[in-house]
Short mmCIF file of C-alpha atoms in Angstrom, two decimals:
data_model
loop_
_atom_site.label_atom_id
_atom_site.label_comp_id
_atom_site.label_asym_id
_atom_site.label_seq_id
_atom_site.Cartn_x
_atom_site.Cartn_y
_atom_site.Cartn_z
CA MET A 194 0.01 -0.78 0.17
CA SER A 195 1.46 3.47 -1.16
CA LYS A 196 1.94 5.93 2.04
CA THR A 197 0.52 9.94 1.51
CA VAL A 198 2.22 12.26 2.98
CA VAL A 199 2.38 16.03 3.42
CA LEU A 200 5.21 17.59 2.60
CA THR A 201 5.91 21.05 4.06
CA GLY A 202 9.16 23.03 4.06
CA THR A 203 11.08 27.49 4.42
CA GLY A 204 14.06 28.10 3.29
CA ARG A 205 16.10 31.40 1.80
CA ASP A 206 15.19 31.64 -1.77
CA GLN A 207 17.93 30.35 -4.30
CA VAL A 208 18.30 28.59 -7.41
CA GLY A 209 17.49 24.79 -7.95
CA ILE A 210 15.58 24.27 -4.70
CA VAL A 211 11.97 22.28 -6.37
CA ALA A 212 14.89 20.67 -9.05
CA ARG A 213 16.95 19.12 -5.50
CA LEU A 214 13.57 18.66 -4.41
CA THR A 215 12.10 16.71 -6.91
CA GLU A 216 14.94 14.82 -8.52
CA ALA A 217 15.68 13.00 -4.44
CA LEU A 218 10.89 12.40 -3.90
CA PHE A 219 11.60 11.08 -7.32
CA GLU A 220 14.18 8.29 -6.80
CA LEU A 221 12.62 6.43 -4.61
CA GLY A 222 9.79 6.94 -6.64
CA CYS A 223 6.92 8.70 -5.46
CA ASN A 224 4.48 10.43 -8.07
CA LEU A 225 3.67 14.52 -6.76
CA LEU A 226 0.15 15.06 -6.35
CA ASP A 227 -0.58 18.87 -5.68
CA SER A 228 0.97 21.28 -4.18
CA SER A 229 1.56 25.30 -4.05
CA MET A 230 5.39 26.74 -3.86
CA THR A 231 6.61 30.30 -3.57
CA LEU A 232 8.46 32.91 -3.23
CA LEU A 233 7.73 35.41 -0.42
CA ARG A 234 10.33 38.77 -0.24
CA GLY A 235 12.94 36.28 -0.49
CA GLU A 236 12.00 33.20 1.48
CA PHE A 237 11.07 29.66 -0.35
CA ALA A 238 7.38 28.06 0.52
CA ILE A 239 7.02 24.77 -0.17
CA ILE A 240 3.85 22.60 0.34
CA VAL A 241 3.81 19.10 -2.12
CA MET A 242 1.32 16.18 -1.74
CA VAL A 243 3.83 13.81 -2.21
CA GLU A 244 2.49 9.22 -3.37
CA LEU A 245 5.55 7.41 -1.76
CA PRO A 246 5.60 4.34 -2.84
CA GLY A 247 4.63 1.25 -0.07
CA LYS A 248 8.02 -0.74 -0.28
CA GLU A 249 9.36 2.87 0.95
CA THR A 250 9.40 4.26 4.68
CA LEU A 251 8.50 7.37 6.35
CA GLU A 252 11.85 6.80 7.41
CA ALA A 253 13.69 6.55 4.21
CA LEU A 254 12.39 10.07 3.01
CA GLU A 255 13.32 11.50 6.21
CA SER A 256 16.97 10.67 5.80
CA LYS A 257 16.70 11.52 1.96
CA LEU A 258 14.95 14.29 2.63
CA ALA A 259 17.91 15.82 5.83
CA SER A 260 20.48 15.84 2.76
CA ILE A 261 18.80 18.19 1.07
CA GLU A 262 17.84 19.82 4.26
CA LYS A 263 21.91 20.50 5.60
CA SER A 264 22.77 21.54 1.40
CA LEU A 265 20.12 24.10 0.25
CA GLY A 266 18.36 25.12 3.86
CA LEU A 267 15.80 24.38 3.47
CA THR A 268 13.02 23.55 7.17
CA ILE A 269 11.40 20.60 6.08
CA HIS A 270 8.60 19.09 8.09
CA VAL A 271 6.67 15.40 6.59
CA ARG A 272 3.48 14.15 7.41
CA GLU A 273 1.93 11.07 6.63
CA LEU A 274 -2.01 11.32 6.11
CA SER A 275 -4.95 10.04 6.89
CA GLU A 276 -7.57 8.99 3.35
CA VAL A 277 -9.85 10.65 5.82
CA GLU A 278 -7.78 14.12 5.49
CA LEU A 279 -7.15 13.39 1.21
CA GLU A 280 -10.39 13.63 0.28
CA SER A 281 -11.54 16.98 -0.65
CA GLY A 282 -15.07 16.69 0.34
CA ASP A 283 -17.91 17.72 -2.75
CA THR A 284 -20.53 19.13 -0.51
CA PRO A 285 -21.80 22.34 -2.68
CA SER A 286 -20.59 25.16 -1.43
CA ASN A 287 -20.59 29.59 -2.31
CA PRO A 288 -17.62 30.95 -3.29
CA TYR A 289 -16.45 34.44 -3.26
CA LEU A 290 -13.87 36.10 -2.86
CA ILE A 291 -12.76 39.22 -1.29
CA SER A 292 -10.18 41.71 -1.69
CA VAL A 293 -9.96 43.64 1.76
CA TYR A 294 -7.20 47.03 1.80
CA GLY A 295 -6.13 49.91 3.27
CA ALA A 296 -3.31 51.41 5.35
CA ASP A 297 -1.28 48.79 7.21
CA LYS A 298 -1.44 48.15 10.68
CA PRO A 299 -1.31 44.66 12.77
CA GLY A 300 -4.79 43.56 12.81
CA ILE A 301 -6.72 43.37 9.51
CA VAL A 302 -6.19 39.77 8.44
CA ALA A 303 -7.14 39.05 12.75
CA GLY A 304 -10.32 40.94 12.86
CA ILE A 305 -11.70 40.55 8.55
CA THR A 306 -10.58 36.40 9.88
CA ARG A 307 -12.16 36.29 13.10
CA VAL A 308 -15.33 37.15 11.27
CA LEU A 309 -15.87 34.56 8.39
CA ALA A 310 -14.90 32.20 11.04
CA ASN A 311 -17.64 33.16 13.62
CA LEU A 312 -20.01 33.10 9.93
CA ASP A 313 -19.35 29.08 9.61
CA ILE A 314 -17.07 30.58 6.36
CA ASN A 315 -13.81 27.99 4.67
CA ILE A 316 -10.88 29.66 3.96
CA SER A 317 -10.16 27.70 1.11
CA ASP A 318 -6.86 30.28 -0.14
CA VAL A 319 -5.84 33.55 1.17
CA GLN A 320 -3.07 35.47 -0.15
CA THR A 321 -1.78 38.91 1.51
CA SER A 322 1.13 41.47 0.76
CA SER A 323 1.59 44.52 1.92
CA THR A 324 3.90 47.37 1.21
CA LYS A 325 5.68 49.94 2.18
CA SER A 326 5.33 53.29 -0.28
CA GLU A 327 6.53 57.72 1.07
CA THR A 328 2.00 58.54 1.36
CA GLY A 329 1.51 55.46 4.22
CA ASP A 330 2.98 51.36 3.80
CA VAL A 331 -1.01 50.15 1.52
CA PHE A 332 -1.97 45.78 2.72
CA VAL A 333 -3.33 43.78 0.56
CA MET A 334 -4.73 40.61 1.31
CA ILE A 335 -7.07 38.55 -0.80
CA LEU A 336 -9.80 35.47 -0.18
CA GLU A 337 -10.98 32.82 -1.49
CA VAL A 338 -13.65 31.51 0.35
CA GLU A 339 -16.58 29.49 0.54
CA ALA A 340 -19.74 30.30 2.75
CA PRO A 341 -22.86 27.87 4.00
CA ASP A 342 -25.66 28.33 1.44
CA ASN A 343 -27.77 30.34 3.91
CA LEU A 344 -26.14 33.15 3.87
CA SER A 345 -27.02 35.96 1.30
CA VAL A 346 -24.23 37.96 -1.21
CA ASN A 347 -26.14 41.19 0.74
CA GLU A 348 -25.88 40.24 3.81
CA LEU A 349 -21.61 38.83 3.97
CA THR A 350 -21.15 42.39 2.42
CA GLY A 351 -22.42 44.14 5.11
CA ILE A 352 -21.28 42.17 8.18
CA LEU A 353 -17.63 42.57 6.12
CA THR A 354 -18.24 46.08 5.19
CA LYS A 355 -18.76 47.43 8.90
CA GLU A 356 -15.81 45.18 10.04
CA GLY A 357 -13.84 47.11 7.36
CA LYS A 358 -15.12 50.13 8.57
CA ALA A 359 -13.53 48.85 12.35
CA LEU A 360 -10.59 48.35 11.57
CA GLY A 361 -9.87 51.50 8.84
CA VAL A 362 -9.91 48.94 5.84
CA ASP A 363 -11.82 48.83 2.20
CA VAL A 364 -13.62 45.33 1.57
CA THR A 365 -15.12 44.14 -1.72
CA VAL A 366 -17.16 40.54 -2.06
CA GLN A 367 -17.16 39.47 -5.81
CA PRO A 368 -19.35 36.18 -6.20
CA ILE A 369 -17.32 33.68 -7.62
CA GLU A 370 -19.16 32.83 -10.91
CA ILE A 371 -17.77 30.27 -13.40
CA MET A 372 -19.52 29.52 -15.94
CA GLU A 373 -19.67 25.63 -17.55
CA LEU A 374 -19.33 25.68 -20.89
CA MET B 408 -30.94 8.72 -28.71
CA ALA B 409 -27.84 8.06 -27.11
CA VAL B 410 -25.53 10.27 -23.72
CA LEU B 411 -22.53 10.36 -24.69
CA PRO B 412 -19.86 9.48 -21.88
CA ILE B 413 -17.40 13.15 -22.55
CA LEU B 414 -13.93 13.16 -22.78
CA THR B 415 -11.30 14.42 -20.58
CA TYR B 416 -8.01 15.71 -20.69
CA PRO B 417 -5.20 14.66 -21.45
CA ASN B 418 -6.99 12.72 -24.33
CA ALA B 419 -5.20 14.09 -27.32
CA LEU B 420 -8.40 13.50 -29.82
CA LEU B 421 -9.52 16.83 -27.55
CA LYS B 422 -6.36 18.62 -29.34
CA ALA B 423 -7.11 17.52 -31.91
CA VAL B 424 -8.40 19.72 -35.10
CA SER B 425 -11.99 18.88 -36.16
CA GLU B 426 -12.85 18.18 -39.91
CA PRO B 427 -15.49 20.50 -41.47
CA VAL B 428 -19.47 18.65 -42.13
CA SER B 429 -20.04 18.01 -45.50
CA ALA B 430 -22.63 16.31 -45.60
CA ILE B 431 -25.86 16.35 -42.82
CA ASP B 432 -26.92 12.42 -43.66
CA LYS B 433 -29.16 10.47 -41.46
CA GLN B 434 -26.31 9.96 -39.12
CA LEU B 435 -25.10 13.31 -38.42
CA LEU B 436 -28.19 14.33 -38.13
CA THR B 437 -28.50 10.89 -35.21
CA PHE B 438 -25.09 12.57 -33.39
CA VAL B 439 -26.65 15.90 -32.93
CA GLU B 440 -29.25 14.72 -31.14
CA ASP B 441 -27.24 12.66 -29.30
CA LEU B 442 -24.95 16.13 -28.79
CA ARG B 443 -27.62 17.18 -27.29
CA GLU B 444 -29.50 14.70 -25.37
CA THR B 445 -25.62 15.13 -23.51
CA LEU B 446 -26.14 18.55 -22.92
CA TYR B 447 -28.74 18.38 -20.97
CA SER B 448 -27.49 15.59 -19.11
CA HIS B 449 -24.64 17.24 -17.50
CA PRO B 450 -26.95 20.59 -15.08
CA GLY B 451 -25.73 23.04 -15.70
CA CYS B 452 -23.56 23.02 -18.94
CA VAL B 453 -24.72 25.37 -21.62
CA GLY B 454 -22.96 23.72 -24.32
CA ILE B 455 -20.47 21.53 -25.65
CA ALA B 456 -18.05 20.66 -28.92
CA ALA B 457 -18.53 17.03 -30.73
CA PRO B 458 -14.57 16.77 -30.14
CA GLN B 459 -15.70 16.57 -26.58
CA THR B 460 -16.89 13.46 -27.41
CA GLY B 461 -14.70 11.88 -29.44
CA ASN B 462 -16.23 13.13 -33.60
CA LEU B 463 -13.92 15.29 -34.91
CA LYS B 464 -16.77 17.09 -36.39
CA ARG B 465 -17.26 20.82 -36.93
CA VAL B 466 -20.38 20.75 -34.81
CA ILE B 467 -21.21 22.07 -31.48
CA VAL B 468 -24.72 23.29 -30.13
CA ILE B 469 -25.33 25.97 -27.06
CA ASP B 470 -28.69 25.98 -24.82
CA ALA B 471 -27.23 29.76 -22.48
CA GLN B 472 -30.15 29.48 -20.59
CA ARG B 473 -29.60 27.00 -18.39
CA ALA B 474 -27.21 29.47 -17.29
CA LYS B 475 -28.39 32.16 -14.53
CA ALA B 476 -25.41 34.28 -17.05
CA GLY B 477 -27.26 34.07 -20.15
CA GLN B 478 -31.07 33.93 -19.14
CA ASP B 479 -30.58 37.61 -19.89
CA PHE B 480 -29.49 37.68 -23.17
CA ASN B 481 -29.51 34.65 -25.53
CA SER B 482 -31.22 32.58 -28.52
CA GLY B 483 -32.01 29.09 -27.01
CA PRO B 484 -30.97 26.18 -28.04
CA LEU B 485 -29.69 25.44 -31.20
CA VAL B 486 -27.38 23.72 -33.45
CA MET B 487 -23.80 25.15 -35.38
CA ILE B 488 -22.84 22.54 -38.45
CA ASN B 489 -19.70 23.72 -39.51
CA PRO B 490 -19.61 27.18 -37.13
CA GLU B 491 -16.96 30.64 -38.41
CA ILE B 492 -16.76 33.56 -35.96
CA ASN B 493 -16.72 36.12 -38.57
CA TRP B 494 -16.27 38.84 -36.39
CA GLN B 495 -15.31 40.01 -33.17
CA GLU B 496 -14.56 43.44 -30.76
CA GLY B 497 -14.64 44.11 -27.19
CA ASP B 498 -12.94 42.56 -24.98
CA VAL B 499 -14.07 40.33 -21.03
CA LEU B 500 -12.51 38.39 -18.47
CA ALA B 501 -14.74 35.91 -17.30
CA ARG B 502 -14.10 31.97 -15.24
CA GLU B 503 -14.99 29.44 -17.31
CA GLY B 504 -14.69 25.55 -16.93
CA CYS B 505 -15.25 22.66 -18.63
CA LEU B 506 -16.55 19.11 -19.07
CA SER B 507 -12.90 18.39 -20.32
CA LEU B 508 -11.00 20.09 -18.21
CA PRO B 509 -13.52 18.55 -14.63
CA HIS B 510 -10.86 19.67 -12.44
CA LEU B 511 -9.76 23.25 -13.40
CA THR B 512 -11.33 26.38 -13.84
CA ALA B 513 -10.13 29.74 -15.95
CA ASN B 514 -10.11 33.37 -16.34
CA VAL B 515 -10.12 33.58 -20.25
CA ARG B 516 -10.33 36.24 -21.70
CA ARG B 517 -13.01 36.22 -24.91
CA ALA B 518 -14.96 39.28 -26.93
CA LYS B 519 -17.74 40.90 -25.73
CA ASN B 520 -19.58 41.30 -29.51
CA ILE B 521 -19.41 38.31 -32.43
CA ARG B 522 -20.89 37.70 -35.24
CA VAL B 523 -21.32 33.69 -36.49
CA SER B 524 -21.51 32.11 -40.13
CA TYR B 525 -23.25 28.40 -39.35
CA MET B 526 -25.79 25.85 -41.56
CA ASP B 527 -28.48 24.36 -39.20
CA SER B 528 -29.78 20.58 -38.83
CA GLN B 529 -32.01 21.79 -42.02
CA GLY B 530 -28.64 22.63 -43.48
CA ALA B 531 -29.89 26.05 -43.59
CA GLN B 532 -27.16 28.44 -43.90
CA HIS B 533 -27.28 31.75 -40.77
CA SER B 534 -25.82 35.12 -39.86
CA LEU B 535 -25.77 35.35 -35.56
CA GLU B 536 -25.13 38.15 -34.34
CA THR B 537 -24.92 37.84 -29.94
CA ARG B 538 -23.01 39.01 -26.68
CA ASP B 539 -22.54 38.92 -23.95
CA PHE B 540 -22.29 35.31 -22.13
CA GLU B 541 -24.10 33.86 -25.65
CA ALA B 542 -20.96 35.42 -27.40
CA ARG B 543 -18.20 33.64 -24.80
CA VAL B 544 -20.51 29.63 -25.02
CA ILE B 545 -19.85 29.89 -29.20
CA LEU B 546 -16.36 30.69 -28.80
CA HIS B 547 -15.59 28.37 -26.72
CA GLU B 548 -17.41 25.35 -27.61
CA THR B 549 -15.19 26.69 -31.57
CA ASP B 550 -12.72 26.69 -29.66
CA HIS B 551 -12.56 22.91 -29.41
CA LEU B 552 -12.91 21.83 -33.27
CA ASP B 553 -9.76 23.59 -33.02
CA GLY B 554 -8.36 21.41 -30.67
CA LEU B 555 -8.36 24.48 -27.94
CA LEU B 556 -8.97 24.80 -24.36
CA PHE B 557 -9.29 27.30 -21.76
CA LEU B 558 -5.42 26.81 -20.71
CA ASP B 559 -4.76 28.33 -24.53
CA ARG B 560 -6.10 31.25 -23.24
CA VAL B 561 -4.77 31.80 -20.53
CA SER B 562 -1.53 33.98 -19.94
CA SER B 563 -0.48 33.18 -16.53
CA LEU B 564 -1.06 29.88 -14.15
CA LYS B 565 -0.30 32.25 -11.25
CA THR B 566 -3.82 34.97 -11.11
CA ASP B 567 -6.22 32.61 -14.25
CA VAL B 568 -5.57 29.08 -12.80
CA PHE B 569 -7.51 28.02 -10.12
CA ARG B 570 -7.81 24.20 -8.77
CA ARG B 571 -11.73 23.71 -8.21
CA LYS B 572 -11.56 23.05 -4.92
CA ARG B 573 -15.42 22.18 -3.11
CA TYR B 574 -16.66 23.71 -5.78
#
């Protein structure tokens, strides 16, 4: 039985991180499922779901990764996933894109996401960026969320606009409409 | 009458260029009926192209009124044989899903207004000017006839292509 593991890693960016890491996984006979890899300023971050062949152990994977961690200066964590964790679930949901932006200050993400959590809204993707400028630092956050069926776009917009006002940021809510062709 | 199975990428037929229909015969009419039935078997589906069922003929079936986005303006159900886009203008960005790429959605730029010429299943020639959602449906489906998927129309994997999470 093959195992599915999730591998997370971060480290100072340099050329060749993805190549070294995926070569090592390929040598072990791993198949990559989903991954997300991105550069946050000078730090490269990786999340990869990997299918490890039945004949390989988690220890073998970890020891193979240890030498890469050392030579590339990465910190890598490996965890085996259960069947339940692998399911993506297919409950119908209402996807929304939420943009939040304003003058930077601590507490924007916490304030907005607390409101979402209280509404039972699940975050499926979030990206934030803080940019410095002479006229003031600007913070931008883009969230992809899944809202429960009983919440309308107007209600959600109203609640978030109110929270945005309290935090001094602008909030826009757009339903993600997918045209099925 | 039959609901035809939908091919999904990486099936190579989806990247092939389809052949024009030379004669409207009984075999073609049966296929058109099957294609229509296949379209209506998928909830919310507004268009289907023959190559999505593995038949490399230049035939598409659309019905824009099946989607909320098409309810304000549409021409109803249409069978288009040998459709050709004769004119297009404008630029609209919207997120598309495709039966042949079931796990992805993408932001695709397409024309706002188009004129398309085509033959109906009785062999009569038509020229249709349409816009907005219905124009998008026709452009998406005629792309299939040229072996083009929405992935051929995106400009960035990072900002334009999305893995379907739970929607």
